Amino acid sequence: MRHQKQSQEENLTEMVEFVLLGFCDVPHLQWLLFGLFLAIYVIILLGNGTILLITKVDSTLQTPMYFFLGNFSFLEICYVSLTLPRMLANLGTQRRTISLVACATQMCCVLTLGATECFLLAVMACDRYLAICNPLHYPLIMNHKVCIQLVAGSWLSGVPVQIGQTFWIFSLPFCGSNKINHFFCDIRPLLRLACGETFMNEVMVYGAAVLLVSVPFLLILISYSKIISTVLKLPSATSRTKAFSTCSSHLTVVMLFFGSAIITYLRSNNSHSSGTDKVLSLFYTIVTPMFNPLIYSLRNKDVIRALRRLVCK
Ligand SMILES: *[C@@H]1O[C@H](CO)[C@@H](O)[C@H](O)[C@H]1NC(C)=O
C-alpha cells in the first residue's frame, strides 16, 4: 500500500512533458501529410497576408468592413501559427514531446484566439447587417472609434475565461498516460488524460462554449436572416442574386467553423473517438482559415481591383 502510494507520487512528479501523438496512427502517410500541411500553411500565410497588405495600403479599402477583414486575416495568421508549425515539426522529425508549460501555453492561446475568431466573425456579420439594413445610420454608428473598440473587445474578451480554464485543467493531476492523441493541446484530449475529478471542468467547458461560441453564432444567424429578408425585397433581380451569393458563401464558412467547434466542445466527453476529434478540429484550426480569404475577398470585386492595382504598381 505504502509502495503503491509512493509510486503514484513519483508518477505525479515525473509528469513534466506530454507526447503529442498527432497522426502517428498512419505511419506510412507521414511525409504525405507533411507536404499537404506545409502547402496549406503556405497558402494560409500568402492568402491572409495579401488581404492584410491590401486592406492596409489601398485607399479605396479604408472602410469598416475592410478594417475588420484585415484584422481578421491577421488573426487567422496568428491562429494557425499556434498549431501548424509544431504539427509540421512533429511530422518532419518524428519527435513528439511537448513540455507541460508549452502545452498549457498552446492551449491557452488557441482557446483565446478561437474565441476572438468567433467574436470577430460576429462583428463582421453585424457590420454587414447594419450596412445593408440600416444604411442611413450606418456611418454614424460604425465610426472609427467603435470599430477599434469592437476589434479590441474581440481580442480581449476571451482572455480571462480561457486563462482560468487552462489554469484549472493544468492543476488537475495527470497520473496515467502522458500520450495526447491529438495534434495540439486541446481541452478534450487533455481531460481524457486527467485522473482527478473532472466534472466541474466539464461544466466550465460547456459554459465557456455556450458563452464564447454559441452566442456569437446566434448573433451571426440573426444578422444574416435579417440581411436575407431585406435582400428579398430588393427590386432588381441581379442585385438580389449578387447579395445572395455573397451571403451564402459567408454562411458556408461560418457553418463549417462553428459547426465543428460546437460539436467538439458542446458534447459529453466520451461520445466521440479521438479520431473523430482530430478530423473535426482540423476544420476549425486549419480548413476554415484556408478558405476564409478566398470566400471573403477573392469573390469581391473591390478586392480584386485593389489587388490588380497593387500588382501593377
Ligand atoms: C487587430 O486588432 C488588435 C486589437 O485591437 C491589434 O492588437 C492588432 O494590431 C490589429 N491588427 C491589425 C493587423 O490591424
Tab-separated table of C-alpha atoms and ligand atoms in Angstrom:
chain	number	residue	atom	x	y	z
A	1	MET	CA	0.000	0.000	0.000
A	2	ARG	CA	2.715	2.423	1.010
A	3	HIS	CA	4.724	1.344	-2.013
A	4	GLN	CA	1.746	1.975	-4.316
A	5	LYS	CA	1.218	5.440	-2.917
A	6	GLN	CA	4.865	6.229	-3.326
A	7	SER	CA	4.939	5.140	-6.973
A	8	GLN	CA	1.834	7.214	-7.679
A	9	GLU	CA	3.539	10.240	-6.220
A	10	GLU	CA	6.586	9.538	-8.314
A	11	ASN	CA	4.369	9.421	-11.366
A	12	LEU	CA	2.861	12.754	-10.445
A	13	THR	CA	6.200	14.466	-10.111
A	14	GLU	CA	7.641	12.810	-13.206
A	15	MET	CA	4.968	14.210	-15.493
A	16	VAL	CA	6.817	17.192	-16.931
A	17	GLU	CA	6.081	16.561	-20.559
A	18	PHE	CA	3.410	15.184	-22.825
A	19	VAL	CA	3.650	13.312	-26.084
A	20	LEU	CA	1.529	14.665	-28.937
A	21	LEU	CA	0.731	11.551	-30.934
A	22	GLY	CA	-0.574	13.588	-33.856
A	23	PHE	CA	-1.104	11.380	-36.867
A	24	CYS	CA	1.180	8.554	-35.775
A	25	ASP	CA	-1.623	6.043	-36.340
A	26	VAL	CA	-0.904	6.366	-40.086
A	27	PRO	CA	2.915	5.964	-40.152
A	28	HIS	CA	3.124	5.424	-43.924
A	29	LEU	CA	1.455	8.804	-44.574
A	30	GLN	CA	3.830	10.986	-42.522
A	31	TRP	CA	5.611	12.617	-45.471
A	32	LEU	CA	2.437	12.976	-47.487
A	33	LEU	CA	0.774	14.723	-44.530
A	34	PHE	CA	3.878	16.850	-44.020
A	35	GLY	CA	3.745	18.041	-47.642
A	36	LEU	CA	0.000	18.600	-47.519
A	37	PHE	CA	0.055	20.636	-44.305
A	38	LEU	CA	3.105	22.590	-45.407
A	39	ALA	CA	1.277	23.547	-48.615
A	40	ILE	CA	-1.809	24.526	-46.595
A	41	TYR	CA	0.304	26.643	-44.243
A	42	VAL	CA	1.931	28.478	-47.164
A	43	ILE	CA	-1.497	29.076	-48.745
A	44	ILE	CA	-2.855	30.444	-45.448
A	45	LEU	CA	0.122	32.776	-44.961
A	46	LEU	CA	0.048	34.043	-48.551
A	47	GLY	CA	-3.734	34.425	-48.778
A	48	ASN	CA	-4.231	36.156	-45.454
A	49	GLY	CA	-1.006	38.141	-45.784
A	50	THR	CA	-2.196	39.526	-49.128
A	51	ILE	CA	-5.514	40.627	-47.630
A	52	LEU	CA	-3.777	42.209	-44.664
A	53	LEU	CA	-1.476	44.102	-47.027
A	54	ILE	CA	-4.105	45.427	-49.440
A	55	THR	CA	-6.546	46.437	-46.705
A	56	LYS	CA	-3.723	48.478	-45.175
A	57	VAL	CA	-2.323	50.130	-48.320
A	58	ASP	CA	-5.228	50.531	-50.737
A	59	SER	CA	-7.024	53.845	-50.350
A	60	THR	CA	-10.379	52.516	-51.643
A	61	LEU	CA	-10.492	49.822	-48.953
A	62	GLN	CA	-10.475	52.140	-45.936
A	63	THR	CA	-13.986	51.229	-44.729
A	64	PRO	CA	-15.072	49.418	-41.542
A	65	MET	CA	-15.710	46.208	-43.475
A	66	TYR	CA	-12.118	46.021	-44.747
A	67	PHE	CA	-10.736	47.140	-41.411
A	68	PHE	CA	-12.428	44.114	-39.828
A	69	LEU	CA	-11.358	41.885	-42.700
A	70	GLY	CA	-7.720	42.941	-42.398
A	71	ASN	CA	-7.703	42.332	-38.678
A	72	PHE	CA	-9.436	39.001	-39.257
A	73	SER	CA	-6.695	37.916	-41.680
A	74	PHE	CA	-4.077	38.927	-39.143
A	75	LEU	CA	-5.928	36.814	-36.566
A	76	GLU	CA	-6.008	33.791	-38.894
A	77	ILE	CA	-2.241	34.005	-39.388
A	78	CYS	CA	-1.678	34.089	-35.608
A	79	TYR	CA	-4.221	31.335	-35.012
A	80	VAL	CA	-2.788	28.763	-37.440
A	81	SER	CA	0.765	29.629	-36.395
A	82	LEU	CA	-0.053	28.300	-32.927
A	83	THR	CA	-0.740	24.772	-34.156
A	84	LEU	CA	0.588	24.156	-37.670
A	85	PRO	CA	4.358	24.766	-37.247
A	86	ARG	CA	4.515	22.407	-34.268
A	87	MET	CA	2.481	19.833	-36.154
A	88	LEU	CA	4.843	20.109	-39.139
A	89	ALA	CA	7.865	19.718	-36.849
A	90	ASN	CA	6.311	16.613	-35.272
A	91	LEU	CA	5.633	15.098	-38.689
A	92	GLY	CA	9.055	16.006	-40.061
A	93	THR	CA	11.257	14.990	-37.138
A	94	GLN	CA	9.024	12.329	-35.552
A	95	ARG	CA	9.887	13.874	-32.183
A	96	ARG	CA	6.601	14.379	-30.458
A	97	THR	CA	7.259	15.503	-26.905
A	98	ILE	CA	5.943	18.839	-25.625
A	99	SER	CA	6.676	20.277	-22.197
A	100	LEU	CA	3.845	20.892	-19.761
A	101	VAL	CA	4.374	24.654	-19.944
A	102	ALA	CA	4.434	24.691	-23.757
A	103	CYS	CA	1.295	22.579	-23.818
A	104	ALA	CA	-0.530	24.893	-21.398
A	105	THR	CA	0.597	27.976	-23.331
A	106	GLN	CA	-0.508	26.479	-26.636
A	107	MET	CA	-3.895	25.518	-25.225
A	108	CYS	CA	-4.494	28.921	-23.647
A	109	CYS	CA	-3.550	30.799	-26.828
A	110	VAL	CA	-5.532	28.542	-29.161
A	111	LEU	CA	-8.619	28.846	-26.960
A	112	THR	CA	-8.281	32.625	-26.622
A	113	LEU	CA	-7.755	33.246	-30.320
A	114	GLY	CA	-10.548	30.777	-31.078
A	115	ALA	CA	-12.876	32.968	-29.015
A	116	THR	CA	-11.523	36.050	-30.836
A	117	GLU	CA	-12.356	34.383	-34.134
A	118	CYS	CA	-15.950	33.734	-33.008
A	119	PHE	CA	-16.370	37.346	-31.870
A	120	LEU	CA	-14.783	38.879	-34.963
A	121	LEU	CA	-16.982	36.795	-37.257
A	122	ALA	CA	-19.984	38.039	-35.267
A	123	VAL	CA	-18.758	41.652	-35.504
A	124	MET	CA	-18.347	41.284	-39.270
A	125	ALA	CA	-21.863	39.871	-39.612
A	126	CYS	CA	-23.365	42.681	-37.514
A	127	ASP	CA	-21.413	45.218	-39.578
A	128	ARG	CA	-22.937	43.829	-42.783
A	129	TYR	CA	-26.373	43.800	-41.165
A	130	LEU	CA	-26.112	47.492	-40.264
A	131	ALA	CA	-24.714	48.459	-43.651
A	132	ILE	CA	-27.458	46.662	-45.565
A	133	CYS	CA	-30.467	47.049	-43.299
A	134	ASN	CA	-29.745	50.443	-41.808
A	135	PRO	CA	-27.698	52.318	-44.449
A	136	LEU	CA	-28.696	55.798	-43.253
A	137	HIS	CA	-27.392	55.414	-39.729
A	138	TYR	CA	-24.505	53.108	-40.646
A	139	PRO	CA	-21.754	55.791	-40.968
A	140	LEU	CA	-22.804	57.289	-37.641
A	141	ILE	CA	-22.840	54.004	-35.751
A	142	MET	CA	-19.725	52.438	-37.272
A	143	ASN	CA	-17.261	55.254	-36.775
A	144	HIS	CA	-13.554	54.664	-36.362
A	145	LYS	CA	-13.668	54.621	-32.572
A	146	VAL	CA	-16.425	51.996	-32.477
A	147	CYS	CA	-14.529	49.837	-34.981
A	148	ILE	CA	-11.415	49.877	-32.824
A	149	GLN	CA	-13.414	49.151	-29.686
A	150	LEU	CA	-15.168	46.213	-31.323
A	151	VAL	CA	-11.895	44.727	-32.574
A	152	ALA	CA	-10.103	45.240	-29.264
A	153	GLY	CA	-13.086	43.753	-27.419
A	154	SER	CA	-12.973	40.690	-29.673
A	155	TRP	CA	-9.278	40.156	-28.944
A	156	LEU	CA	-9.524	40.646	-25.220
A	157	SER	CA	-12.865	39.292	-24.090
A	158	GLY	CA	-11.912	35.608	-24.253
A	159	VAL	CA	-8.678	36.108	-22.311
A	160	PRO	CA	-9.855	35.827	-18.657
A	161	VAL	CA	-12.145	32.849	-19.288
A	162	GLN	CA	-9.555	30.906	-21.236
A	163	ILE	CA	-6.688	31.612	-18.844
A	164	GLY	CA	-8.919	30.440	-15.993
A	165	GLN	CA	-9.944	27.351	-17.906
A	166	THR	CA	-6.352	26.429	-18.813
A	167	PHE	CA	-5.132	27.021	-15.297
A	168	TRP	CA	-7.860	24.823	-13.883
A	169	ILE	CA	-7.221	21.952	-16.276
A	170	PHE	CA	-3.476	22.001	-15.676
A	171	SER	CA	-3.977	21.952	-11.919
A	172	LEU	CA	-5.671	18.535	-12.300
A	173	PRO	CA	-3.481	15.536	-11.533
A	174	PHE	CA	-2.173	13.717	-14.618
A	175	CYS	CA	-1.009	10.356	-13.364
A	176	GLY	CA	-1.697	7.794	-16.064
A	177	SER	CA	-0.541	8.019	-19.642
A	178	ASN	CA	1.076	11.194	-20.942
A	179	LYS	CA	0.172	10.482	-24.567
A	180	ILE	CA	-2.185	13.046	-26.059
A	181	ASN	CA	-3.959	11.505	-29.012
A	182	HIS	CA	-4.226	14.778	-30.915
A	183	PHE	CA	-2.078	17.157	-32.955
A	184	PHE	CA	-2.204	20.040	-30.477
A	185	CYS	CA	-3.064	20.532	-26.805
A	186	ASP	CA	-6.838	20.882	-26.842
A	187	ILE	CA	-9.218	20.622	-23.884
A	188	ARG	CA	-10.942	17.343	-24.753
A	189	PRO	CA	-7.825	15.200	-25.234
A	190	LEU	CA	-6.283	16.594	-22.032
A	191	LEU	CA	-9.403	15.995	-19.954
A	192	ARG	CA	-9.241	12.363	-21.101
A	193	LEU	CA	-5.794	12.032	-19.508
A	194	ALA	CA	-6.623	13.728	-16.216
A	195	CYS	CA	-7.259	11.328	-13.374
A	196	GLY	CA	-8.857	13.660	-10.820
A	197	GLU	CA	-12.486	14.685	-10.639
A	198	THR	CA	-13.185	16.457	-13.938
A	199	PHE	CA	-16.908	17.107	-13.590
A	200	MET	CA	-16.538	20.801	-12.770
A	201	ASN	CA	-14.083	21.216	-15.654
A	202	GLU	CA	-16.664	19.690	-17.963
A	203	VAL	CA	-19.223	22.186	-16.693
A	204	MET	CA	-16.791	25.012	-17.330
A	205	VAL	CA	-16.049	23.802	-20.867
A	206	TYR	CA	-19.790	23.832	-21.550
A	207	GLY	CA	-20.244	27.262	-20.013
A	208	ALA	CA	-17.348	28.735	-21.976
A	209	ALA	CA	-18.541	27.117	-25.202
A	210	VAL	CA	-22.055	28.498	-24.778
A	211	LEU	CA	-20.800	31.971	-23.951
A	212	LEU	CA	-17.940	32.259	-26.440
A	213	VAL	CA	-19.175	30.097	-29.332
A	214	SER	CA	-22.963	29.799	-29.282
A	215	VAL	CA	-23.779	33.436	-28.511
A	216	PRO	CA	-21.704	34.813	-31.432
A	217	PHE	CA	-23.122	32.054	-33.628
A	218	LEU	CA	-26.688	33.104	-32.790
A	219	LEU	CA	-25.825	36.759	-33.468
A	220	ILE	CA	-24.490	35.749	-36.881
A	221	LEU	CA	-27.572	33.700	-37.713
A	222	ILE	CA	-29.876	36.568	-36.691
A	223	SER	CA	-27.843	39.113	-38.700
A	224	TYR	CA	-27.841	37.003	-41.837
A	225	SER	CA	-31.538	36.166	-41.598
A	226	LYS	CA	-32.317	39.900	-41.375
A	227	ILE	CA	-29.971	40.559	-44.292
A	228	ILE	CA	-31.635	37.867	-46.379
A	229	SER	CA	-35.124	39.156	-45.647
A	230	THR	CA	-34.014	42.686	-46.643
A	231	VAL	CA	-32.353	41.397	-49.785
A	232	LEU	CA	-35.514	39.561	-50.804
A	233	LYS	CA	-37.279	42.936	-51.002
A	234	LEU	CA	-34.681	44.396	-53.403
A	235	PRO	CA	-36.281	45.422	-56.695
A	236	SER	CA	-33.608	44.267	-59.146
A	237	ALA	CA	-33.000	40.576	-59.726
A	238	THR	CA	-29.266	40.965	-60.372
A	239	SER	CA	-28.597	42.712	-57.071
A	240	ARG	CA	-30.652	40.042	-55.319
A	241	THR	CA	-28.535	37.294	-56.876
A	242	LYS	CA	-25.306	39.102	-56.052
A	243	ALA	CA	-26.252	39.663	-52.414
A	244	PHE	CA	-27.395	36.066	-52.115
A	245	SER	CA	-24.156	34.668	-53.454
A	246	THR	CA	-22.145	36.785	-51.000
A	247	CYS	CA	-24.314	35.801	-48.043
A	248	SER	CA	-24.334	32.111	-48.880
A	249	SER	CA	-20.558	31.897	-49.196
A	250	HIS	CA	-20.078	33.696	-45.876
A	251	LEU	CA	-22.614	31.421	-44.230
A	252	THR	CA	-20.854	28.304	-45.549
A	253	VAL	CA	-17.561	29.155	-43.835
A	254	VAL	CA	-19.358	30.262	-40.696
A	255	MET	CA	-21.245	26.963	-40.552
A	256	LEU	CA	-18.058	24.935	-41.075
A	257	PHE	CA	-16.188	26.804	-38.357
A	258	PHE	CA	-18.937	26.981	-35.759
A	259	GLY	CA	-20.348	23.553	-36.604
A	260	SER	CA	-17.050	21.768	-35.978
A	261	ALA	CA	-16.295	23.830	-32.859
A	262	ILE	CA	-19.747	23.305	-31.363
A	263	ILE	CA	-19.677	19.544	-31.974
A	264	THR	CA	-16.217	19.360	-30.399
A	265	TYR	CA	-16.817	21.420	-27.265
A	266	LEU	CA	-20.554	21.075	-26.646
A	267	ARG	CA	-20.904	17.350	-26.147
A	268	SER	CA	-20.092	14.823	-23.495
A	269	ASN	CA	-16.508	13.689	-23.195
A	270	ASN	CA	-16.896	10.083	-24.268
A	271	SER	CA	-19.345	10.249	-27.136
A	272	HIS	CA	-16.697	10.532	-29.891
A	273	SER	CA	-13.462	8.711	-30.623
A	274	SER	CA	-10.158	10.599	-30.674
A	275	GLY	CA	-10.037	10.022	-34.434
A	276	THR	CA	-13.296	11.928	-34.938
A	277	ASP	CA	-11.977	14.658	-32.649
A	278	LYS	CA	-8.848	15.071	-34.765
A	279	VAL	CA	-10.754	15.332	-38.035
A	280	LEU	CA	-13.308	17.759	-36.559
A	281	SER	CA	-10.651	20.034	-35.097
A	282	LEU	CA	-8.841	20.134	-38.451
A	283	PHE	CA	-11.882	22.071	-39.676
A	284	TYR	CA	-11.781	24.864	-37.147
A	285	THR	CA	-7.993	25.086	-36.851
A	286	ILE	CA	-6.897	24.737	-40.467
A	287	VAL	CA	-9.590	24.320	-43.103
A	288	THR	CA	-11.611	27.467	-42.383
A	289	PRO	CA	-8.543	29.766	-42.062
A	290	MET	CA	-7.561	28.482	-45.507
A	291	PHE	CA	-10.927	29.211	-47.127
A	292	ASN	CA	-11.747	32.477	-45.361
A	293	PRO	CA	-9.561	34.750	-47.529
A	294	LEU	CA	-10.896	33.102	-50.675
A	295	ILE	CA	-14.507	33.469	-49.669
A	296	TYR	CA	-14.423	36.869	-48.025
A	297	SER	CA	-12.190	38.572	-50.569
A	298	LEU	CA	-11.472	36.854	-53.821
A	299	ARG	CA	-15.165	36.830	-54.652
A	300	ASN	CA	-15.265	40.542	-54.019
A	301	LYS	CA	-14.754	42.900	-56.986
A	302	ASP	CA	-13.273	45.769	-54.943
A	303	VAL	CA	-10.625	43.475	-53.509
A	304	ILE	CA	-9.778	42.079	-56.948
A	305	ARG	CA	-9.397	45.610	-58.321
A	306	ALA	CA	-7.187	46.653	-55.399
A	307	LEU	CA	-5.089	43.533	-55.939
A	308	ARG	CA	-4.619	44.416	-59.626
A	309	ARG	CA	-3.521	47.938	-58.700
A	310	LEU	CA	-1.040	46.539	-56.193
A	311	VAL	CA	0.439	44.081	-58.689
A	312	CYS	CA	0.631	46.699	-61.491
A	313	LYS	CA	2.486	49.121	-59.238
B	1	LIG	C1	-6.037	43.862	-34.832
B	1	LIG	O1	-6.603	44.308	-33.624
B	1	LIG	C2	-5.828	44.096	-32.456
B	1	LIG	C3	-6.603	44.571	-31.270
B	1	LIG	O2	-7.036	45.893	-31.386
B	1	LIG	C4	-4.475	44.780	-32.588
B	1	LIG	O3	-3.681	44.489	-31.479
B	1	LIG	C5	-3.796	44.318	-33.853
B	1	LIG	O4	-2.587	45.023	-34.045
B	1	LIG	C6	-4.699	44.522	-35.065
B	1	LIG	N1	-4.004	44.003	-36.221
B	1	LIG	C7	-4.026	44.593	-37.419
B	1	LIG	C8	-3.153	43.998	-38.421
B	1	LIG	O5	-4.742	45.522	-37.685
